[in-house]
XYZ file of C-alpha atoms in Angstrom:
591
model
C -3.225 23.727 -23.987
C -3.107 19.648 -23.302
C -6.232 18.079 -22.450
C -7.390 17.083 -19.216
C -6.378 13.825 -17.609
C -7.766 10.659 -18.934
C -7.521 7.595 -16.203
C -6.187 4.664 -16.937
C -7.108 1.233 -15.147
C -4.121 2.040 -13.152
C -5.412 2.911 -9.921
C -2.696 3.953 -8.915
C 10.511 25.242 -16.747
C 11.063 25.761 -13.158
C 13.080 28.468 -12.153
C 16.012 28.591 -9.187
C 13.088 28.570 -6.816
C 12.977 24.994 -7.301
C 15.877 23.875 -9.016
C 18.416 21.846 -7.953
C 21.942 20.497 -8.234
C 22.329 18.733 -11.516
C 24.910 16.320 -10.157
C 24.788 13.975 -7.380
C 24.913 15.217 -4.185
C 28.902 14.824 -2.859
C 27.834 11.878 -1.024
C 26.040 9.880 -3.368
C 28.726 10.884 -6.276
C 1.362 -33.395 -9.938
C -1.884 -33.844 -9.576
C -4.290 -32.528 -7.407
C -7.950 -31.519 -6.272
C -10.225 -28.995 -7.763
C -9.494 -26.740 -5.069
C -5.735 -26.831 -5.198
C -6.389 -26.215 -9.210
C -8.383 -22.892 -8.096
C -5.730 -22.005 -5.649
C -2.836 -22.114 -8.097
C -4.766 -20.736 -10.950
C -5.780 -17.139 -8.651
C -2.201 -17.362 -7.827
C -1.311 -17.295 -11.183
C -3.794 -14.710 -12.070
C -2.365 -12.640 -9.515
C 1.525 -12.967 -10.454
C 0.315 -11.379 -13.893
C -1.601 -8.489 -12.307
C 1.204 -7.351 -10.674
C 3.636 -7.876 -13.840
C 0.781 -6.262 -16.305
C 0.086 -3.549 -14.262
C 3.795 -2.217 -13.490
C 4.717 -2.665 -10.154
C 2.454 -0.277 -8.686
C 0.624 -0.753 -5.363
C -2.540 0.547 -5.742
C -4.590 1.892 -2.283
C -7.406 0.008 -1.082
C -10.337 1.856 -0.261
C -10.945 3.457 3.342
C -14.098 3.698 2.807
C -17.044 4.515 0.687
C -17.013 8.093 -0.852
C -19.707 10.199 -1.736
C -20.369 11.882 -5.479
C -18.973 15.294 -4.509
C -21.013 18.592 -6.322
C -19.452 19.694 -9.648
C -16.922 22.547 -9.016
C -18.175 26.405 -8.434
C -16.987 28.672 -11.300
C -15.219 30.524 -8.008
C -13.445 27.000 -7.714
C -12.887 26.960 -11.247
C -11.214 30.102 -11.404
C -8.995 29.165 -8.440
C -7.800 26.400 -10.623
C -7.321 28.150 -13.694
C -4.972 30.522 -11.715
C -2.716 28.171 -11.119
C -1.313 28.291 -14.539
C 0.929 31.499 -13.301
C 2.166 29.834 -10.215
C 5.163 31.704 -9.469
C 8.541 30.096 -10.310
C 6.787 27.434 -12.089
C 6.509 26.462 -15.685
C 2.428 24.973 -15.553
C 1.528 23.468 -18.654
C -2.230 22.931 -17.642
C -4.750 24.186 -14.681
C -8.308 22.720 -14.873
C -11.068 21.353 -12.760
C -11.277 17.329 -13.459
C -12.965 14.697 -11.858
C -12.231 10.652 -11.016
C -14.357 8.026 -11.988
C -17.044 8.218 -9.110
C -17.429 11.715 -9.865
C -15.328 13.844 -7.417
C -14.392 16.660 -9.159
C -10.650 18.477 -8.571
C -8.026 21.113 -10.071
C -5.598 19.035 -12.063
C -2.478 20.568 -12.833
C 0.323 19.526 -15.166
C 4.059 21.066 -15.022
C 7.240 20.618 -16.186
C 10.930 20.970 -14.091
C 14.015 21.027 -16.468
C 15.400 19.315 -18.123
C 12.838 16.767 -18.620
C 10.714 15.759 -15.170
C 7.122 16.116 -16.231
C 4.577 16.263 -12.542
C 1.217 16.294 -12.347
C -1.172 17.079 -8.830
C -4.556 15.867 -8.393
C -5.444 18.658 -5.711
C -9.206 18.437 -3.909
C -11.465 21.199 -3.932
C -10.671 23.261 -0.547
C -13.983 21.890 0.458
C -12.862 18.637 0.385
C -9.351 19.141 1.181
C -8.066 17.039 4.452
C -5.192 19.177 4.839
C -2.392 16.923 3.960
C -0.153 15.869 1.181
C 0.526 12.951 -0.352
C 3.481 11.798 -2.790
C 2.614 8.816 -4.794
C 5.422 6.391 -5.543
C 6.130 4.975 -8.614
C 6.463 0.828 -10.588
C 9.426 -0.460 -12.417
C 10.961 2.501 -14.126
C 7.491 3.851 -14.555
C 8.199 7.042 -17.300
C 4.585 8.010 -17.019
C 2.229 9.966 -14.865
C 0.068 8.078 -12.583
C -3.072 9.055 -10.473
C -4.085 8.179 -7.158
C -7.925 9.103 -7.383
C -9.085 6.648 -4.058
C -6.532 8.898 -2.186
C -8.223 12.483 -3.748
C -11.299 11.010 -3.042
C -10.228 10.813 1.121
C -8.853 14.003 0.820
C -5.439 13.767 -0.004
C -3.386 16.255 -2.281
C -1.568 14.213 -4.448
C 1.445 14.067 -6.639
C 3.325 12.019 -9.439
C 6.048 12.134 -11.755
C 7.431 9.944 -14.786
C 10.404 10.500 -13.148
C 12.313 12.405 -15.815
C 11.471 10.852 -18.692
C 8.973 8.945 -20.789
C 9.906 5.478 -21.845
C 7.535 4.129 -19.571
C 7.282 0.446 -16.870
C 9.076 -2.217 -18.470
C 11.318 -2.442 -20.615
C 11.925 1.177 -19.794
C 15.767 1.834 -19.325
C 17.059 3.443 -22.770
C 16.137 6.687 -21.234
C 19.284 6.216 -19.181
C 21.427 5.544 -22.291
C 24.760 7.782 -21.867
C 22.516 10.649 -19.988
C 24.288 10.580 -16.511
C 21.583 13.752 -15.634
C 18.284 11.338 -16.510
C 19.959 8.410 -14.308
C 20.158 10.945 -11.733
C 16.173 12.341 -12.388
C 15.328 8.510 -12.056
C 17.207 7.792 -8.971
C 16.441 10.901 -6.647
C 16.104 13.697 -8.284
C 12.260 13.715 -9.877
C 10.918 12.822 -6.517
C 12.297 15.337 -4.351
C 11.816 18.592 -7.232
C 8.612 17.020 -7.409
C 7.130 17.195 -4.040
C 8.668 20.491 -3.412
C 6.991 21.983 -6.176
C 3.605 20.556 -5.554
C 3.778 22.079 -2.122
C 4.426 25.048 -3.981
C 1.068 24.392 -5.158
C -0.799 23.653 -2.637
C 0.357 26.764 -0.733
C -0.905 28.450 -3.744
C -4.108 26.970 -4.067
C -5.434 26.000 -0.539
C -3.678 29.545 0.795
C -1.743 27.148 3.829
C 0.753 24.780 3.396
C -0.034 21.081 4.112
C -0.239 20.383 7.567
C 1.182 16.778 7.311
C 3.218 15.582 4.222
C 3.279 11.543 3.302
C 4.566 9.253 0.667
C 3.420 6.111 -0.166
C 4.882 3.517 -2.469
C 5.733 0.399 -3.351
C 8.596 -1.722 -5.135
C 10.445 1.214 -6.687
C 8.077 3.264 -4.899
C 9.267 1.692 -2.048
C 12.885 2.208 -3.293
C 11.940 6.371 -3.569
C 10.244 6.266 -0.332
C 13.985 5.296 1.762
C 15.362 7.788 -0.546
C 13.625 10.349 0.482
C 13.948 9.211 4.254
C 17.780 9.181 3.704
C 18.380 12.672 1.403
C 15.518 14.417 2.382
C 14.201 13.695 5.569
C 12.440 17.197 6.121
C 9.630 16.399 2.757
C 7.637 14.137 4.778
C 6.442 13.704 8.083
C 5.490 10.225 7.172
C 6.615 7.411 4.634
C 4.907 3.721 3.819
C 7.562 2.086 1.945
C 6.035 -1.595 0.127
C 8.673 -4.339 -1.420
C 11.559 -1.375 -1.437
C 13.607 -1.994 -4.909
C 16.481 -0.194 -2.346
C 19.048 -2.714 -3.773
C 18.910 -1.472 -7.147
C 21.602 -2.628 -8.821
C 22.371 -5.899 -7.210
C 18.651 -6.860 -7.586
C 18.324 -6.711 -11.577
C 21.811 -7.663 -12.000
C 20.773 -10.894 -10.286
C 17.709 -11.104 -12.426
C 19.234 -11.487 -15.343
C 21.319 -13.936 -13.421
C 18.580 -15.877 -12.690
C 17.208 -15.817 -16.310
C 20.532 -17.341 -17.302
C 19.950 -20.332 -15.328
C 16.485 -20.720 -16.986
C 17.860 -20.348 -20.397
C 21.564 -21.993 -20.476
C 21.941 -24.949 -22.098
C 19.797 -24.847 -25.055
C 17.233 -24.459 -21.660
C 18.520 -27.897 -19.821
C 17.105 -26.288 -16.805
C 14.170 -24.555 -17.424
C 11.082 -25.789 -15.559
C 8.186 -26.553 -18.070
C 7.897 -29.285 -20.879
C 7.328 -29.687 -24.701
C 3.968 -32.152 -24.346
C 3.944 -32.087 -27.855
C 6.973 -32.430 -29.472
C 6.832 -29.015 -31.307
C 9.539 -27.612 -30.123
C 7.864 -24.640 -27.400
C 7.009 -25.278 -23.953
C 3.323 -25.677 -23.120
C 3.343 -27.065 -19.827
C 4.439 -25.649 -16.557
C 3.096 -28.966 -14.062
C 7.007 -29.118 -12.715
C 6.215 -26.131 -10.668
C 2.865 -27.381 -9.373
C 4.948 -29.914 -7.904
C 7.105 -27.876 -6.922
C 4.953 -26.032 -4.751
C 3.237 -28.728 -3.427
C 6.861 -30.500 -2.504
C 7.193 -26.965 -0.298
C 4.598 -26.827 1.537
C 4.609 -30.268 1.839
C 7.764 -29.754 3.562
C 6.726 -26.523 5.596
C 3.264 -25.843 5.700
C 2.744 -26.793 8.991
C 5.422 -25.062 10.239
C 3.730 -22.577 11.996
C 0.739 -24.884 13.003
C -1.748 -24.056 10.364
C -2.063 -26.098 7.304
C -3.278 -23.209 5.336
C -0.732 -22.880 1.810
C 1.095 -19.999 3.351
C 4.985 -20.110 4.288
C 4.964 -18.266 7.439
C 8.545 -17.712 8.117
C 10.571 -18.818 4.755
C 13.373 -18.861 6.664
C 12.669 -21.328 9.286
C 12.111 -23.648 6.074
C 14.806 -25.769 5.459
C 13.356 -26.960 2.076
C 16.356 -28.838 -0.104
C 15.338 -29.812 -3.324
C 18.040 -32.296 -3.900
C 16.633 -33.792 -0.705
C 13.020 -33.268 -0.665
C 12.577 -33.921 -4.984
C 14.205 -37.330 -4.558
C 11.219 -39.462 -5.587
C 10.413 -37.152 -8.137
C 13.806 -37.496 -9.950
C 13.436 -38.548 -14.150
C 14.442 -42.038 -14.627
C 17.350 -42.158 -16.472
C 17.664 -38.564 -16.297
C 15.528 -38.415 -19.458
C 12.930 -35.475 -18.907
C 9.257 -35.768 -19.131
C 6.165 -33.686 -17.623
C 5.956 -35.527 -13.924
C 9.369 -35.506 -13.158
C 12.311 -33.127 -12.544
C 15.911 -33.802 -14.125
C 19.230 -32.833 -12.381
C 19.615 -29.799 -14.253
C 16.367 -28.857 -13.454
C 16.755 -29.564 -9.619
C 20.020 -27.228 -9.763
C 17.753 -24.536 -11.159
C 15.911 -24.752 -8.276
C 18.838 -24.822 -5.960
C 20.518 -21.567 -7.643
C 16.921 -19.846 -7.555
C 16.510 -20.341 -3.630
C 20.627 -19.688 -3.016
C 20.868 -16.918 -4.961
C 24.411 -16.219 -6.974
C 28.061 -16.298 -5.332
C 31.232 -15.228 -6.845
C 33.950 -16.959 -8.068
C 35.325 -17.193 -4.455
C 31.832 -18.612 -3.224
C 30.693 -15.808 -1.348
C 27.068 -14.948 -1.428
C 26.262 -11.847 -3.740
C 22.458 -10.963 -3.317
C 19.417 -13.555 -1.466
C 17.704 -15.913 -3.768
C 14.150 -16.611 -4.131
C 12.385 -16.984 -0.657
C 11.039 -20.292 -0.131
C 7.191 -19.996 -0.685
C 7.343 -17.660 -3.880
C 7.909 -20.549 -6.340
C 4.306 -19.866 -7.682
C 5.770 -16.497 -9.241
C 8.536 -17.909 -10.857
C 6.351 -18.663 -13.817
C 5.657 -15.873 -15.543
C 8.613 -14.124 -14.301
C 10.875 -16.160 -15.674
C 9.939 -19.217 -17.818
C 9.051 -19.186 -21.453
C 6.351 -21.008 -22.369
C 2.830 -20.280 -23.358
C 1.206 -19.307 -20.661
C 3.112 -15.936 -21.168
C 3.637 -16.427 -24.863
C 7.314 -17.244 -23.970
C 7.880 -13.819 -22.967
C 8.399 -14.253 -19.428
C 7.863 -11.046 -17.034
C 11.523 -10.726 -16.097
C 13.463 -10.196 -19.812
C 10.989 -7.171 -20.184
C 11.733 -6.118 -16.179
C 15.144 -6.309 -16.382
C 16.398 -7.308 -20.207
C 17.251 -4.005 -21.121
C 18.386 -2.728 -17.419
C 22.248 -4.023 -17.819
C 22.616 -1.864 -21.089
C 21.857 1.617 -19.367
C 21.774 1.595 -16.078
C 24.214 -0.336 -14.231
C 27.338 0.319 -15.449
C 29.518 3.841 -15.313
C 29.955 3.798 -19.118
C 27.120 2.007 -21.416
C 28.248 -1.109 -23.009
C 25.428 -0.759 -25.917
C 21.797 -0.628 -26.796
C 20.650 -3.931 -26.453
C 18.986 -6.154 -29.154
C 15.478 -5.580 -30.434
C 14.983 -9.220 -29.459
C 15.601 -9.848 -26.043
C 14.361 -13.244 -26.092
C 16.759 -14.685 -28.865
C 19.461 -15.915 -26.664
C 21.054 -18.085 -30.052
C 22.524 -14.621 -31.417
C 25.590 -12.374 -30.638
C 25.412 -9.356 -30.132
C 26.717 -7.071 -32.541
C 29.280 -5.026 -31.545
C 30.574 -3.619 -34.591
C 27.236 -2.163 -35.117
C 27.079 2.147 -34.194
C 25.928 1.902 -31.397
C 27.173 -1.280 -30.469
C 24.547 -3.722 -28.848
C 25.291 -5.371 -25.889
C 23.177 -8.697 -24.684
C 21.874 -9.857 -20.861
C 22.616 -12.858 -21.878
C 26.328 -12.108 -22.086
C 26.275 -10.107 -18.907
C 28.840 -11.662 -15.835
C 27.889 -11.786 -12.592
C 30.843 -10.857 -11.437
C 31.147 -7.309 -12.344
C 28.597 -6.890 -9.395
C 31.243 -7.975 -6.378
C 33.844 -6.218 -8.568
C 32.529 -2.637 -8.309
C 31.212 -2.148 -11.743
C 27.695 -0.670 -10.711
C 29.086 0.690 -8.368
C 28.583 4.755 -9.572
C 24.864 4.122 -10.473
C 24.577 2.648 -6.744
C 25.762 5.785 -5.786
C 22.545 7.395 -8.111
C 19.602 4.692 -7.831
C 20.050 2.356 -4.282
C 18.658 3.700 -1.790
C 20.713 1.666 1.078
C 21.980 3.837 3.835
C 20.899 2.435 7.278
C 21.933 5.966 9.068
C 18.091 7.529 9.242
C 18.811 9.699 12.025
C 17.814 13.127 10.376
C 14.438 11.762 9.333
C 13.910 9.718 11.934
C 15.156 11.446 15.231
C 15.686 15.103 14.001
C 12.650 15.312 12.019
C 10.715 13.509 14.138
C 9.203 11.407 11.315
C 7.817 7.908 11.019
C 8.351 4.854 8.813
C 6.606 1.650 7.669
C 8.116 -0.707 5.719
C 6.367 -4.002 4.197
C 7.307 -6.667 2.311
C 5.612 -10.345 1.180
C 7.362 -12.972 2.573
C 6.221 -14.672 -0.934
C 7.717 -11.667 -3.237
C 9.553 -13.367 -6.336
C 10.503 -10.136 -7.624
C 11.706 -7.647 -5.203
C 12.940 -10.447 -2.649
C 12.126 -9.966 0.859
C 15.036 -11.098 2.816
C 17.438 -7.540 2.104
C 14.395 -5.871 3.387
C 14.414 -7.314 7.131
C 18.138 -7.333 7.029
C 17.664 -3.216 6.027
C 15.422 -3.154 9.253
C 17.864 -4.003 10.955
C 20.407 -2.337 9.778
C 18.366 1.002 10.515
C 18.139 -0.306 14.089
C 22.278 -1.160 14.703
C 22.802 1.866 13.013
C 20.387 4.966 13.790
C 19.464 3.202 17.198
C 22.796 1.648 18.388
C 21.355 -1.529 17.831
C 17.997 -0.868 20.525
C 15.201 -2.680 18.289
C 12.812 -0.789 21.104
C 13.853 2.684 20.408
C 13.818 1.176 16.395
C 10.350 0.523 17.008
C 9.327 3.828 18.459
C 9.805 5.617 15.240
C 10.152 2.780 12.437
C 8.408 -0.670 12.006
C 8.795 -3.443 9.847
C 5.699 -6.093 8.415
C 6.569 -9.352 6.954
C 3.340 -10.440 5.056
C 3.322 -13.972 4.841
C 2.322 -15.616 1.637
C 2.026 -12.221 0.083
C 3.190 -11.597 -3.663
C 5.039 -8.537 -4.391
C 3.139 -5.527 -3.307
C -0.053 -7.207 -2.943
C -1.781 -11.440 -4.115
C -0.940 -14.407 -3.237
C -1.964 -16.840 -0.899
C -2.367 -14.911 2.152
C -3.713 -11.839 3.740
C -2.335 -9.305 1.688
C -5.520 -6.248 1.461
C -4.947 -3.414 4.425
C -4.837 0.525 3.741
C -1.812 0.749 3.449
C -1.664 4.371 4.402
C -4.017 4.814 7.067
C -1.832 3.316 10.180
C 0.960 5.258 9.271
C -1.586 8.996 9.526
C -2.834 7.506 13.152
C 0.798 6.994 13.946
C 2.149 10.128 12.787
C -0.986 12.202 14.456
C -2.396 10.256 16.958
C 0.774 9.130 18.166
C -0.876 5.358 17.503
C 1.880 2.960 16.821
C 1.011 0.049 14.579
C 1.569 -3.033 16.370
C -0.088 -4.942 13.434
C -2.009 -4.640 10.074
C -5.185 -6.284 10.106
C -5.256 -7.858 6.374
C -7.515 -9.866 4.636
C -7.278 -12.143 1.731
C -10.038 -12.370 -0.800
C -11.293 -15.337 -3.501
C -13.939 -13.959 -5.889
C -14.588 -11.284 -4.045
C -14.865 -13.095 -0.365
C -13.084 -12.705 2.222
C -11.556 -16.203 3.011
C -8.827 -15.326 5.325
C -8.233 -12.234 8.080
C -5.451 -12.177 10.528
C -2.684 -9.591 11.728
C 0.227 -8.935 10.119
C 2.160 -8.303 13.147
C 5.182 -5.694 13.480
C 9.138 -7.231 13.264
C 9.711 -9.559 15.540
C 6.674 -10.471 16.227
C 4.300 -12.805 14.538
C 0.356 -14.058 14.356
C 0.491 -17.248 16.334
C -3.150 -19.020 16.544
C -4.950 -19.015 19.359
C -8.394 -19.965 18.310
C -10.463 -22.907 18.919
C -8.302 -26.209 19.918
C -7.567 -28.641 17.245
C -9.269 -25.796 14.432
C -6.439 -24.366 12.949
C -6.540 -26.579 9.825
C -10.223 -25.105 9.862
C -10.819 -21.571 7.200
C -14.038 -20.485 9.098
C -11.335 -20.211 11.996
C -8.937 -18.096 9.778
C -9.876 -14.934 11.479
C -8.979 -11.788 13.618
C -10.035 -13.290 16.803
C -8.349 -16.361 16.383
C -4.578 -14.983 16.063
C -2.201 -13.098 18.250
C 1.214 -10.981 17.981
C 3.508 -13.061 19.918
């Protein structure tokens, strides 16, 4: 029998009963101040959490929990029984506990041909009669727990999605196995809630009275799959940074990687200070940042190093970089060379196709800070940056119908060709055209893994359910912009274009300044699930997030993140705004 769990720092067969279709469903087939050094080194601090720890959102605490008793051998027993759950293959029942102590049955199972699930279930004592689905990170083959959640209440469950290659770089699951591209898409989620209902029924002797998911980045991405294939699993759904645009939006990764590396890396942003050949300084994007909010900061009043609105920005770096051009062209450490500037310009654009049509957003103004890791080499991320493990491998097996080839065991050595005589033959990112994503050729694993359909009437309406969406407004990884357009979408679509009646039933929060998922310069610490339970049973609509933003462990910031279309506007003390001890809830108001 396996072991019991062990938690990571991550704080975040089955029979016909529930089985389903193997094949897609038939409509899916400079320099600056010691305080400005501190800024910039938390936000790089914080890029790398969210890189290290996989794209998962982890929930704040609601509040303090007590040490719960250690379970009754009754409880125990109750547990243990769970390992002949009817019509499912359980590989393990057995009373665990999370770190603080709270003890609860854990139960591991397995739905063909290769989804492994766990549940974290409370004793019924401390059972709050709901469920809760816990999204996933990246391409996150692995099991992860949710023990703040167990300790509220919450039954929980996970999945590694159908197989086990883990985060990032975690595609070669997906390598000619059309039924594990379909697990990862949709598939693991649904079969996975259904049977841990199947539990809970089982254990607790009543079904759940209200069912959730939460997630974020491909969490979020699950979360609007669910709302769109099957809107009767949850009465409720907080979907973070949604990865909904799948394809297009690691297809353009690598895109964007290709302007950082072409040209023996003419435009990457970070110099050789010492002549030995390897980047070791990354001051270009200090300035960088400090050229943007130079240009915007203010735009919303409030000097405070947060973009409000990126798109009200009108940033231009062939404009605004002027007097910060190289002389001669001739690159050094305080100065940015034309190659460099066009870097910039492609990151913020985004790419176009050969007929100069847009294909996917670029990098929101604001975000620049997370470029870093993501996507320069240099040591600072031992010139491994975040994006070749995120998406390096992606292109080989999952966007296209038919695998072009395993790719290369070094995905950083863009000098070599790929072999393609080799069985199987590799196939490089490097090599990869961005025009095979307006020509259709990802377009069958859309079909499988985007989760893009603005039509949420049977969730929505019929089911009567509820979503919230977020998103940072300062996301360099999952960019913000198709998010609000998505929103809106939803609205036109499901709503006949009546952003009231949207609003009734689904609302949208753009964090400014926040990173992807959470960090960054602004506000970006709320529970993420508690509005959405007061909204689904209280029938108390979120009209904004109260967030808070946090430097060594004070709070230095608190405002609302206010639902789509509104936004915080200050309203504090007059001439104060520029002032941090003014930089809280009182001060601002949803206008």
């Amino acid at each position: 029998m396996p072991a019991p769990p062990t938690h990571r720092a991550r704080p975040e067969s089955a029979s016909a009963a529930v089985s389903d279709s193997v094949v897609p469903d038939s409509d899916a087939t400079a320099k600056c101040g010691c305080a400005e050094a501190n800024r910039r080194q938390v936000m790089r601090r914080a890029t790398m959490a969210v890189l290290l720890f996989g794209l998962m959102v982890w929930s704040p605490s609601g509040r303090p929990a007590a040490q719960t008793p250690a379970a009754t051998e009754s409880e125990r027993a109750a547990c243990d029984a769970l390992l002949q759950t009817r019509n499912l293959t359980i590989t393990y029942a057995g009373v665990s506990a999370t770190r603080n102590g709270t003890s609860y049955c854990y139960v591991k199972g397995i739905l063909p041909p290769a989804i492994q699930f766990h549940a974290q279930l409370p004793l019924p004592s401390n059972w709050n009669g709901r469920f809760l689905k816990w999204g996933d990170g990246g391409k996150d083959g692995d099991l992860d727990f949710a023990d703040q959640r167990v300790v509220e209440g919450y039954a929980v469950a996970n999945s590694n999605t159908g197989h086990d290659s883990g985060a990032e770089p975690g595609s070669s699951f997906a390598y000619d196995n059309r039924q594990a591209e379909i697990d990862f898409g949709y598939r693991a989620v649904h079969l996975t809630t259904v049977a841990a209902k199947t539990l809970v029924r089982s254990y607790y002797g009543r079904a759940p009275e209200y069912s959730y998911f939460e997630g974020c980045s491909t969490g979020g991405r699950q979360g609007l799959m669910e709302a769109q294939r099957y809107p009767d699993d949850f009465d409720g759904i907080v979907a973070g940074a949604p990865a909904n645009h799948y394809q297009d939006m690691n297809a353009v990764r690598v895109w964007l990687l290709q302007r950082m590396f072409r040209d023996d890396f003419a435009g990457a942003l970070a110099f050789d200070t010492d002549g030995d050949g390897r980047f070791d300084s990354v001051r270009k994007m200090d300035m960088l940042a400090d050229a943007v909010l130079a240009r915007c900061d203010r735009n919303d009043g409030i000097k405070d190093g947060v973009i409000d609105d990126p798109l009200s920005c009108d940033f231009d770096p062939r404009r605004d970089l002027a007097d910060e051009r190289c002389a001669g062209d001739v690159d050094a450490d305080d100065c940015f060379t034309a190659a460099q500037v066009q870097t910039i310009h492609d990151f913020h654009a985004g790419p176009h196709d050969s007929q100069e049509r847009p294909i996917y957003a670029g990098k929101p103004i604001g975000s620049e800070p997370g470029w870093t890791r993501l996507f320069i080499p240099y040591t600072g991320n031992r010139f491994n940056p975040g994006a070749v493990g995120l998406g390096g491998d992606h292109l080989n097996y999952l966007f296209y119908e038919t695998d072009p080839g395993v790719a290369p065991s070094d995905l950083l050595d863009t000098s070599r060709s790929a072999n393609r005589n080799a069985l199987p033959p590799e196939w490089a990112w490097w090599d990869f055209d961005i025009n095979d994503v307006p020509d259709g050729k990802g377009d069958v694993m859309r079909q499988i893994t985007d989760a893009t359909d603005p039509d949420l009437s049977r969730f929505l309406v019929d089911n009567d359910g509820k979503l919230v969406l977020y998103h940072g407004w300062a996301d360099a990884l999952v960019v913000p912009q198709p998010t609000l357009a998505y929103y809106h979408d939803v609205a036109e679509t499901t709503f006949d274009g009546d952003l009231s009646a949207t609003r009734e039933r689904a609302r949208l929060f753009m964090v400014p300044g926040m990173g992807h998922c959470r960090g960054g310069n602004g506000p970006d610490t709320w529970d993420r699930l508690r509005p959405l339970v007061d909204w689904v049973e209280r029938g108390t609509a979120p009209d904004a997030l109260i967030a808070t933003h946090q430097t060594d462990g004070e709070v230095d910031n608190e405002r609302p993140i206010c639902a789509v279309p509104q936004r915080a506007v200050y309203t504090g003390p007059d001439g104060g705004a520029d002032d941090p001890a003014n930089w809280v809830l009182e001060n601002f108001t949803c206008r």
